[in-house]
Coordinates of C-alpha atoms and ligand atoms in Angstrom, one line a residue:
X1 CA -218.1 133.4 131.8
X2 CA -214.9 135.4 131.5
X3 CA -214.6 135.3 128.1
X4 CA -218.8 135.9 127.5
X5 CA -218.2 139.2 129.4
X6 CA -215.6 141.1 128.2
X7 CA -217.5 140.3 124.1
X8 CA -220.4 141.5 125.9
X9 CA -219.0 144.1 127.0
X10 CA -216.6 144.6 123.5
X11 CA -220.8 144.6 122.1
X12 CA -222.2 146.6 123.6
X13 CA -219.5 149.7 123.2
X14 CA -220.3 151.8 119.9
X15 CA -217.3 151.4 117.5
X16 CA -214.3 154.3 118.6
X17 CA -213.7 156.5 115.6
X18 CA -211.8 158.3 117.7
X19 CA -208.8 159.3 115.4
X20 CA -206.3 160.2 118.0
X21 CA -203.8 158.9 119.2
X22 CA -201.4 158.0 122.8
X23 CA -199.3 156.1 124.5
X24 CA -200.0 155.7 128.6
X25 CA -196.3 157.5 130.5
X26 CA -194.8 155.0 132.3
X27 CA -191.6 154.2 134.6
X28 CA -188.1 153.6 134.4
X29 CA -187.2 149.5 134.7
X30 CA -184.2 148.1 134.7
X31 CA -184.7 144.2 133.1
X32 CA -183.1 142.2 130.9
X33 CA -185.9 140.8 129.1
X34 CA -186.9 137.9 126.7
X35 CA -190.4 137.3 124.3
X36 CA -191.5 134.4 123.1
X37 CA -193.9 134.8 120.6
X38 CA -196.1 132.1 119.3
X39 CA -198.1 132.8 116.4
X40 CA -199.5 134.4 113.7
X41 CA -197.5 137.5 112.1
X42 CA -199.7 139.3 114.3
X43 CA -198.3 138.5 117.7
X44 CA -194.7 138.5 116.7
X45 CA -195.8 142.5 115.1
X46 CA -196.7 142.9 118.7
X47 CA -193.4 141.7 120.1
X48 CA -191.6 143.9 119.1
X49 CA -193.5 147.0 120.0
X50 CA -193.7 145.4 122.7
X51 CA -189.8 145.3 122.9
X52 CA -189.6 148.4 122.4
X53 CA -191.4 149.7 124.6
X54 CA -190.0 148.3 127.0
X55 CA -186.4 149.4 125.4
X56 CA -187.5 152.3 125.9
X57 CA -188.3 152.2 129.3
X58 CA -184.6 151.7 130.0
X59 CA -184.5 147.9 129.6
X60 CA -182.5 146.0 127.4
X61 CA -182.4 142.2 126.0
X62 CA -181.4 139.3 126.8
X63 CA -179.4 137.2 125.2
X64 CA -180.9 133.7 127.1
X65 CA -184.4 132.9 128.8
X66 CA -181.8 132.0 131.6
X67 CA -180.1 135.4 131.0
X68 CA -183.8 137.2 131.5
X69 CA -185.3 139.0 134.8
X70 CA -188.4 139.0 132.5
X71 CA -190.0 136.5 130.0
X72 CA -193.2 137.6 127.9
X73 CA -194.5 134.6 126.5
X74 CA -197.3 136.3 124.0
X75 CA -199.3 134.0 123.4
X76 CA -202.3 132.7 120.5
X77 CA -205.8 130.8 121.1
X78 CA -206.8 130.4 118.0
X79 CA -206.3 127.1 117.8
X80 CA -206.4 124.4 121.0
X81 CA -203.1 122.7 120.0
X82 CA -201.2 126.5 120.5
X83 CA -202.6 126.9 123.6
X84 CA -201.4 123.3 124.9
X85 CA -197.5 124.5 123.7
X86 CA -198.2 127.4 125.7
X87 CA -198.2 125.8 128.8
X88 CA -196.0 123.1 128.7
X89 CA -193.3 125.8 127.7
X90 CA -194.6 127.9 131.2
X91 CA -194.7 125.1 133.1
X92 CA -191.0 124.3 132.4
X93 CA -189.6 127.7 133.8
X94 CA -190.7 126.0 137.2
X95 CA -187.5 125.1 138.7
X96 CA -186.1 129.2 137.0
X97 CA -188.7 130.5 139.4
X98 CA -187.7 128.9 142.4
X99 CA -184.8 129.5 142.6
X100 CA -186.1 132.8 141.1
X101 CA -188.6 134.3 143.3
X102 CA -187.5 137.7 141.9
X103 CA -188.2 136.9 137.9
X104 CA -191.4 138.2 136.8
X105 CA -192.6 135.8 133.9
X106 CA -196.1 137.6 131.8
X107 CA -198.5 136.0 129.9
X108 CA -199.7 137.9 126.9
X109 CA -201.8 138.1 123.2
X110 CA -205.3 135.5 123.4
X111 CA -204.6 133.3 125.5
X112 CA -203.8 136.4 127.6
X113 CA -207.0 138.6 127.0
X114 CA -209.1 134.8 126.9
X115 CA -208.1 133.3 130.0
X116 CA -208.2 136.5 132.2
X117 CA -207.9 135.6 136.5
X118 CA -207.5 131.9 135.7
X119 CA -204.1 132.1 134.0
X120 CA -203.7 133.0 138.1
X121 CA -205.3 130.8 139.2
X122 CA -204.3 128.0 137.2
X123 CA -200.4 128.6 136.1
X124 CA -199.2 129.5 140.2
X125 CA -195.5 130.2 139.1
X126 CA -197.8 133.4 136.7
X127 CA -197.3 137.6 137.6
X128 CA -198.5 138.9 134.9
X129 CA -201.6 138.9 132.1
X130 CA -201.8 141.4 129.4
X131 CA -204.4 141.3 127.1
X132 CA -203.3 142.7 123.3
X133 CA -204.5 146.6 124.4
X134 CA -202.1 146.3 127.3
X135 CA -199.1 146.8 125.7
X136 CA -197.7 149.3 126.8
X137 CA -199.0 149.4 130.1
X138 CA -196.1 146.4 130.6
X139 CA -192.9 148.5 132.2
X140 CA -195.7 150.8 134.7
X141 CA -196.8 147.1 135.4
X142 CA -193.1 145.2 135.6
X143 CA -192.1 148.4 137.9
X144 CA -195.4 148.0 139.8
X145 CA -194.2 143.7 140.7
X146 CA -191.3 143.9 141.5
X147 CA -191.7 146.9 144.3
X148 CA -194.7 144.0 145.6
X149 CA -197.7 144.6 143.9
X150 CA -199.7 141.4 143.9
X151 CA -199.5 139.6 140.2
X152 CA -201.4 141.4 137.9
X153 CA -204.2 140.7 135.4
X154 CA -204.8 143.8 132.1
X155 CA -207.9 142.9 130.0
X156 CA -208.8 145.9 129.0
X157 CA -209.7 147.1 125.5
X158 CA -209.0 150.8 124.6
X159 CA -212.3 151.1 122.7
X160 CA -212.9 155.5 122.9
X161 CA -209.8 156.0 122.6
X162 CA -207.6 153.6 119.9
X163 CA -203.5 153.5 120.3
X164 CA -201.6 151.3 117.5
X165 CA -197.7 151.3 118.5
X166 CA -196.0 153.4 116.8
X167 CA -192.4 151.7 115.3
X168 CA -189.5 153.5 116.1
X169 CA -186.8 151.8 113.0
X170 CA -183.3 152.6 114.0
X171 CA -181.1 153.0 110.5
X172 CA -179.0 150.4 110.0
X173 CA -180.6 147.9 110.9
X174 CA -184.4 147.8 110.1
X175 CA -184.9 144.2 107.6
X176 CA -185.8 144.0 104.5
X177 CA -189.7 143.5 104.6
X178 CA -191.4 144.8 107.6
X179 CA -195.0 144.8 109.0
X180 CA -197.1 147.4 109.6
X181 CA -200.3 147.6 111.6
X182 CA -203.8 149.3 110.2
X183 CA -206.3 148.0 111.9
X184 CA -207.2 145.8 115.5
X185 CA -209.9 143.7 116.3
X186 CA -212.7 141.9 113.8
X187 CA -215.7 142.6 113.2
X188 CA -216.8 139.5 112.0
X189 CA -218.5 136.6 113.2
X190 CA -216.3 133.5 111.7
X191 CA -218.7 130.8 114.3
X192 CA -215.1 129.1 114.0
X193 CA -213.3 131.7 115.9
X194 CA -211.7 133.3 118.8
X195 CA -210.1 136.3 117.7
X196 CA -213.4 138.8 117.7
X197 CA -213.2 137.6 121.2
X198 CA -209.6 138.0 122.3
X199 CA -208.8 141.0 119.7
X200 CA -212.0 142.7 120.2
X201 CA -214.5 144.9 117.7
X202 CA -212.9 146.2 114.2
X203 CA -210.9 150.0 115.5
X204 CA -208.4 152.0 113.0
X205 CA -205.6 153.6 112.6
X206 CA -205.4 156.8 110.6
X207 CA -204.5 156.8 107.4
X208 CA -201.5 159.5 108.1
X209 CA -200.4 157.4 111.3
X210 CA -200.3 154.7 108.9
X211 CA -198.2 156.6 105.9
X212 CA -195.8 158.1 108.4
X213 CA -194.9 155.1 109.7
X214 CA -194.2 153.7 106.5
X215 CA -192.2 156.3 105.5
X216 CA -190.4 156.6 108.5
X217 CA -189.6 152.2 107.4
X218 CA -188.6 153.1 104.6
X219 CA -186.3 156.5 105.5
X220 CA -184.6 154.5 107.6
X221 CA -183.6 151.0 104.5
X222 CA -186.7 149.0 104.2
X223 CA -187.7 148.1 100.9
X224 CA -190.6 146.5 101.4
X225 CA -194.1 146.4 103.7
X226 CA -196.6 143.8 104.3
X227 CA -200.4 146.5 105.9
X228 CA -201.6 144.0 108.5
X229 CA -205.3 143.8 110.8
X230 CA -207.2 141.5 111.1
X231 CA -209.7 141.5 107.8
X232 CA -206.9 144.8 106.1
X233 CA -209.7 145.1 103.0
X234 CA -212.8 146.5 105.8
X235 CA -209.8 149.8 106.6
X236 CA -211.5 153.0 107.7
X237 CA -209.7 155.5 108.5
X238 CA -211.1 157.5 111.3
X239 CA -210.2 160.7 110.3
X240 CA -212.2 160.8 107.2
X241 CA -216.2 160.8 107.0
X242 CA -217.2 156.7 105.9
X243 CA -217.9 156.3 103.0
X244 CA -221.9 157.1 101.8
X245 CA -224.2 154.3 101.1
X246 CA -224.2 154.7 97.2
X247 CA -220.6 154.4 97.0
X248 CA -219.3 151.3 95.3
X249 CA -216.1 151.2 97.8
X250 CA -217.7 150.0 101.0
X251 CA -214.4 150.6 102.6
X252 CA -211.9 153.4 102.4
X253 CA -209.0 150.5 101.8
X254 CA -207.9 150.9 97.6
X255 CA -207.9 154.5 98.8
X256 CA -205.3 153.2 102.0
X257 CA -203.1 151.9 99.1
X258 CA -202.9 154.5 96.3
X259 CA -202.1 156.7 99.5
X260 CA -199.3 155.5 100.9
X261 CA -198.7 154.4 96.9
X262 CA -198.1 158.7 96.1
X263 CA -196.8 159.3 99.2
X264 CA -194.2 157.1 99.5
X265 CA -192.5 156.5 96.4
X266 CA -189.0 154.3 97.6
X267 CA -191.3 152.1 98.2
X268 CA -190.7 149.7 96.5
X269 CA -193.0 146.6 97.5
X270 CA -196.4 146.7 99.1
X271 CA -198.1 143.8 100.4
X272 CA -201.3 142.5 102.8
X273 CA -202.7 140.5 105.2
X274 CA -205.4 138.8 105.2
X275 CA -207.5 140.3 103.1
X276 CA -211.8 138.7 103.4
X277 CA -213.4 137.4 100.4
X278 CA -216.1 139.9 101.4
X279 CA -213.9 142.8 101.3
X280 CA -211.8 142.4 97.9
X281 CA -214.3 144.5 96.0
X282 CA -213.5 146.1 92.2
X283 CA -212.3 149.6 93.6
X284 CA -209.6 146.9 95.6
X285 CA -209.4 144.8 92.0
X286 CA -208.5 147.8 89.5
X287 CA -206.1 149.0 92.6
X288 CA -204.1 146.3 91.5
X289 CA -204.0 146.7 88.0
X290 CA -202.9 150.9 88.4
X291 CA -200.5 150.5 91.3
X292 CA -196.8 149.1 90.8
X293 CA -195.8 149.6 93.8
X294 CA -198.3 146.0 94.8
X295 CA -197.4 142.4 95.2
X296 CA -198.7 140.1 91.9
X297 CA -199.6 138.6 95.2
X298 CA -203.2 138.1 97.7
X299 CA -203.8 135.3 100.3
X300 CA -207.5 134.8 100.3
X301 CA -208.2 132.8 103.3
X302 CA -210.8 130.9 101.3
X303 CA -212.2 128.3 104.7
X304 CA -214.2 125.7 102.9
X305 CA -215.4 125.1 98.6
X306 CA -218.5 124.0 100.3
X307 CA -221.7 126.8 100.1
X308 CA -223.2 124.3 103.0
X309 CA -219.7 124.3 105.0
X310 CA -219.3 128.3 104.4
X311 CA -222.8 129.0 105.8
X312 CA -222.7 126.9 108.6
X313 CA -218.8 129.0 108.9
X314 CA -220.7 132.6 109.2
X315 CA -218.3 133.7 105.9
X316 CA -221.3 136.0 104.0
X317 CA -219.4 134.6 100.5
X318 CA -220.0 131.2 98.5
X319 CA -218.3 129.6 96.2
X320 CA -219.1 131.5 92.8
X321 CA -218.8 134.5 94.7
X322 CA -215.0 133.6 96.0
X323 CA -214.7 132.7 92.1
X324 CA -216.0 135.6 90.9
X325 CA -213.9 137.9 92.9
X326 CA -210.6 136.6 92.5
X327 CA -211.2 136.4 89.0
X328 CA -211.5 139.8 88.9
X329 CA -208.5 140.6 91.0
X330 CA -206.1 138.2 87.5
X331 CA -208.5 139.7 85.0
X332 CA -206.9 144.0 86.4
X333 CA -203.5 142.2 86.8
X334 CA -202.8 139.4 84.9
X335 CA -200.3 136.3 86.7
X336 CA -201.9 137.3 90.0
X337 CA -201.3 134.5 92.1
X338 CA -203.3 133.1 95.2
X339 CA -203.0 131.5 97.8
X340 CA -205.5 130.4 101.0
X341 CA -206.7 128.7 104.2
X342 CA -208.5 126.1 104.9
X343 CA -209.9 124.3 107.6
X344 CA -210.5 120.4 107.4
X345 CA -213.2 118.9 109.5
X346 CA -215.4 121.7 110.1
X347 CA -218.6 120.8 112.5
X348 CA -220.6 118.0 109.7
X349 CA -218.7 118.7 106.5
X350 CA -218.9 116.1 104.7
X351 CA -216.4 113.8 102.3
X352 CA -218.2 115.6 99.3
X353 CA -218.0 118.7 101.0
X354 CA -214.6 118.4 101.2
X355 CA -214.6 117.3 97.8
X356 CA -216.3 120.1 96.4
X357 CA -212.4 122.3 98.8
X358 CA -210.6 119.8 96.6
X359 CA -212.0 120.4 93.6
X360 CA -211.8 125.3 94.3
X361 CA -208.4 124.3 95.1
X362 CA -206.9 122.8 91.5
X363 CA -209.7 126.0 90.6
X364 CA -208.9 129.2 91.1
X365 CA -205.4 127.2 91.6
X366 CA -203.9 128.2 94.6
X367 CA -200.1 128.2 94.8
X368 CA -199.6 127.3 97.8
X369 CA -201.8 127.5 101.6
X370 CA -202.3 127.0 105.1
X371 CA -204.7 124.2 106.7
X372 CA -205.8 123.1 109.7
X373 CA -207.3 121.0 111.5
X374 CA -210.9 122.6 113.1
X375 CA -210.3 123.0 116.3
X376 CA -214.2 123.9 118.5
X377 CA -212.2 127.2 120.4
X378 CA -214.2 128.8 123.9
X379 CA -216.7 131.1 123.3
X380 CA -218.0 130.4 119.2
X381 CA -221.2 129.8 117.8
X382 CA -219.7 126.7 115.8
X383 CA -219.4 124.5 120.0
X384 CA -223.1 124.6 119.6
X385 CA -222.2 122.8 115.6
X386 CA -220.3 120.8 117.6
X387 CA -217.6 118.8 116.5
X388 CA -218.1 115.3 114.9
X389 CA -215.4 114.5 111.9
X390 CA -212.9 112.0 114.4
X391 CA -209.5 112.6 114.2
X392 CA -208.7 110.0 112.1
X393 CA -211.1 111.7 109.0
X394 CA -209.9 115.2 109.3
X395 CA -205.7 113.4 109.3
X396 CA -206.9 112.4 106.4
X397 CA -208.5 115.1 105.4
X398 CA -205.5 117.6 105.2
X399 CA -202.9 114.8 104.1
X400 CA -205.2 114.6 100.4
X401 CA -205.0 118.9 100.4
X402 CA -201.5 119.4 101.3
X403 CA -200.8 116.1 98.3
X404 CA -203.0 118.4 95.9
X405 CA -201.6 121.8 96.8
X406 CA -197.3 120.7 96.9
X407 CA -198.6 119.0 93.4
X408 CA -199.9 123.0 92.6
X409 CA -196.9 124.8 93.7
X410 CA -194.4 122.2 92.4
X411 CA -195.3 122.3 88.9
X412 CA -196.6 127.0 89.6
X413 CA -192.7 126.5 90.7
X414 CA -191.8 124.9 87.3
X415 CA -193.2 126.2 84.6
X416 CA -190.3 130.0 86.2
X417 CA -187.2 128.2 84.9
X418 CA -185.9 129.4 82.7
X419 CA -187.8 132.9 83.4
X420 CA -186.1 136.4 84.7
X421 CA -187.6 137.3 88.2
X422 CA -187.2 140.6 90.7
X423 CA -186.4 139.3 93.1
X424 CA -185.7 141.0 97.3
X425 CA -183.5 140.0 99.2
X426 CA -184.5 139.7 102.9
X427 CA -181.1 138.0 104.0
X428 CA -178.9 135.1 104.4
X429 CA -180.3 131.4 103.2
X430 CA -181.1 129.0 106.6
X431 CA -177.8 126.6 105.7
X432 CA -175.7 127.1 103.1
X433 CA -173.4 130.4 100.1
X434 CA -176.6 131.5 99.9
X435 CA -178.9 134.9 100.3
X436 CA -183.0 135.0 100.5
X437 CA -185.4 136.8 99.5
X438 CA -188.6 137.4 97.1
X439 CA -190.1 137.6 93.8
X440 CA -192.8 140.4 92.9
X441 CA -195.3 137.3 93.2
X442 CA -194.6 135.8 96.5
X443 CA -191.8 132.8 95.5
X444 CA -189.0 132.3 97.5
X445 CA -185.8 131.9 96.2
X446 CA -182.4 130.9 97.1
X447 CA -179.6 132.7 95.5
X448 CA -176.8 131.1 94.8
X449 CA -172.4 132.2 94.7
X450 CA -174.1 134.2 97.3
X451 CA -169.8 135.1 97.5
X452 CA -170.7 138.4 94.8
X453 CA -173.7 139.7 97.0
X454 CA -172.0 139.2 100.4
X455 CA -171.9 143.0 100.4
X456 CA -175.4 143.3 100.3
X457 CA -178.0 143.4 103.2
X458 CA -180.6 143.8 101.2
X459 CA -182.1 145.2 98.0
X460 CA -183.7 144.1 94.6
X461 CA -182.0 141.9 92.0
X462 CA -182.7 140.3 88.9
X463 CA -181.6 137.0 88.7
X464 CA -182.3 133.8 86.3
X465 CA -184.2 131.5 87.4
X466 CA -182.0 127.3 87.5
X467 CA -185.2 124.9 89.0
X468 CA -186.9 124.4 92.0
X469 CA -187.4 122.9 94.5
X470 CA -190.1 122.0 96.3
X471 CA -190.7 125.0 98.1
X472 CA -188.5 127.3 96.8
X473 CA -187.1 128.6 93.8
X474 CA -183.1 128.8 93.4
X475 CA -181.3 130.9 90.7
X476 CA -177.6 132.1 90.7
X477 CA -177.0 135.5 89.6
X478 CA -177.3 136.6 86.9
X479 CA -173.6 138.0 86.4
X480 CA -172.2 133.9 86.7
X481 CA -174.4 133.0 83.6
X482 CA -171.4 134.3 81.1
X483 CA -173.6 135.9 79.3
X484 CA -175.4 138.5 81.1
X485 CA -173.7 141.4 83.3
X486 CA -175.1 141.3 86.8
X487 CA -178.0 144.0 86.9
X488 CA -179.0 145.3 90.4
X489 CA -181.6 147.9 89.9
X490 CA -181.1 151.6 92.0
X491 CA -183.3 150.6 94.9
X492 CA -179.9 147.9 95.9
X493 CA -178.5 149.3 99.9
X494 CA -175.2 148.4 101.2
X495 CA -174.6 146.5 103.7
X496 CA -173.9 149.0 106.5
X497 CA -171.3 147.6 108.7
Ligands
LIG1 N1 -208.4 137.0 109.8 C1 -207.5 136.6 110.2 C2 -207.8 135.1 110.7 C3 -206.9 135.1 112.3 S1 -207.0 133.1 112.0 C4 -206.0 137.0 109.5 O1 -205.4 137.6 109.8 O2 -205.4 135.6 109.0 C5 -205.9 132.4 110.9 C6 -206.4 131.6 110.1 O3 -207.0 130.7 110.9 C7 -207.7 131.8 109.2 O4 -208.0 131.4 108.2 C8 -208.4 130.1 108.7 O5 -208.1 129.2 108.4 C9 -207.6 129.3 111.3 N2 -208.9 128.9 112.2 C10 -209.2 130.0 113.0 N3 -209.6 129.1 113.5 C11 -209.6 128.5 113.4 C12 -210.1 126.8 114.9 N4 -210.4 127.5 115.6 N5 -209.9 125.9 113.6 C13 -208.5 125.6 113.3 N6 -208.5 126.9 112.2 C14 -209.2 127.9 112.6
LIG2 FE1 -211.8 135.2 112.3 FE2 -213.6 135.1 110.4 FE3 -212.2 137.5 111.6 S1 -211.2 134.0 111.0 S2 -209.9 137.1 112.5 S3 -213.5 135.9 112.1 S4 -212.5 136.9 109.4

């Protein structure tokens, strides 16, 4: 099977230690592109880099799908639903493709990597299939296709010379908060997860390149950076010797965080996602205590509160170890909040197992969480365990879980009413005369009386929390409270326009 062959190839290859960086040269393209992104932050980030690659080669962004000469679906296959949605969206393009046969339709990302050739056979109007490691080749593939080449598939992992597309921030146009890649792939083998197949083995970006990109973002006006990696805390610098076996810190992630803090002093906030609990070392906890730039929040996926289920998921930690690691993080950074990912209805999950998940959620006091019904994925080890929890039970467990987590979130948000928070403004709120931002932890704050803030693209502002909504906080700028003057912190930035 194609998926297993790719996995085997990737497993056979030695872990690359290269610290070279390079981008294949490709020709100019003159077209309008439209990128439709499904799935996680990793995909959102890949889409941005893909757009930059296209623009560098002469393409321009189309305002609508109908205006585009190239439509790219950047896909997710982590759960079956995302894959079905993609097929339905691509299906809708058939009339457009019939009317304009020169339109190029490309499928990129995880479904492309997983399905390869099969996508061309099952969706006849698709022209290009391109894996996450081949995005830089898109302009060349499009040019070849326009010159008459047949539909093509490029899904090869760059194992020996891993390439990380470098962002090209343009001053005045950057958002307040940006994503920066530190690694790609995943060496864990969680039994339910397709990511090691679709994203390949772990490859790390040199710390010098990471720091350089962050410095460029900050110079261009970004205030917050989120470091991205499938197991972001397993980071090793490919340009340094690996840590010795008696080093208590088996990863170089804390070193990377300290390096960023020291080399880019203008950075206001640093986050990372998603760490694996296995690598949440004492050194990482200590770093949270030492670095003010680190957000007071960690998203630490736990998946289940039952040791029996964690074993079957091959998560390689116990419930108790997870509790100890989060306790340690909070010991070094009091007030740190935690969010998590949970899978409900994994193969063999009993009522008792699920009750243990609920009790863990309460014990840790997660302030928010993402929860998913277990979705069997092709080629994953968990397939042999079956999918024996009925759909109705999965739905019922998901509903109970959300009920608990929402109650915890409400109580947490309520406890912040009346406090003063430093909010990093990200832009206008979706509705009304407000701007929206996040606190030093991760609470969303809508700030009213936006006419006072209208001149801000983004900045740091101190506000008094007036009210808690279901999932966010509401504040009015301190200036409006008659007693205290409105106080913007020095990092505030003026809107360019
Ligand atoms: N380490 C990655 C995890 C990627 S998958 C990261 O950076 O986020 C994101 C989440 O999807 C996982 O934490 C898990 O909760 C969920 N997930 C993964 N595979 C799944 C499956 N087969 N069914 C249901 N949920 C799944
Ligand atoms: Fe998936 Fe587990 Fe890696 S959830 S991304 S195999 S850490």
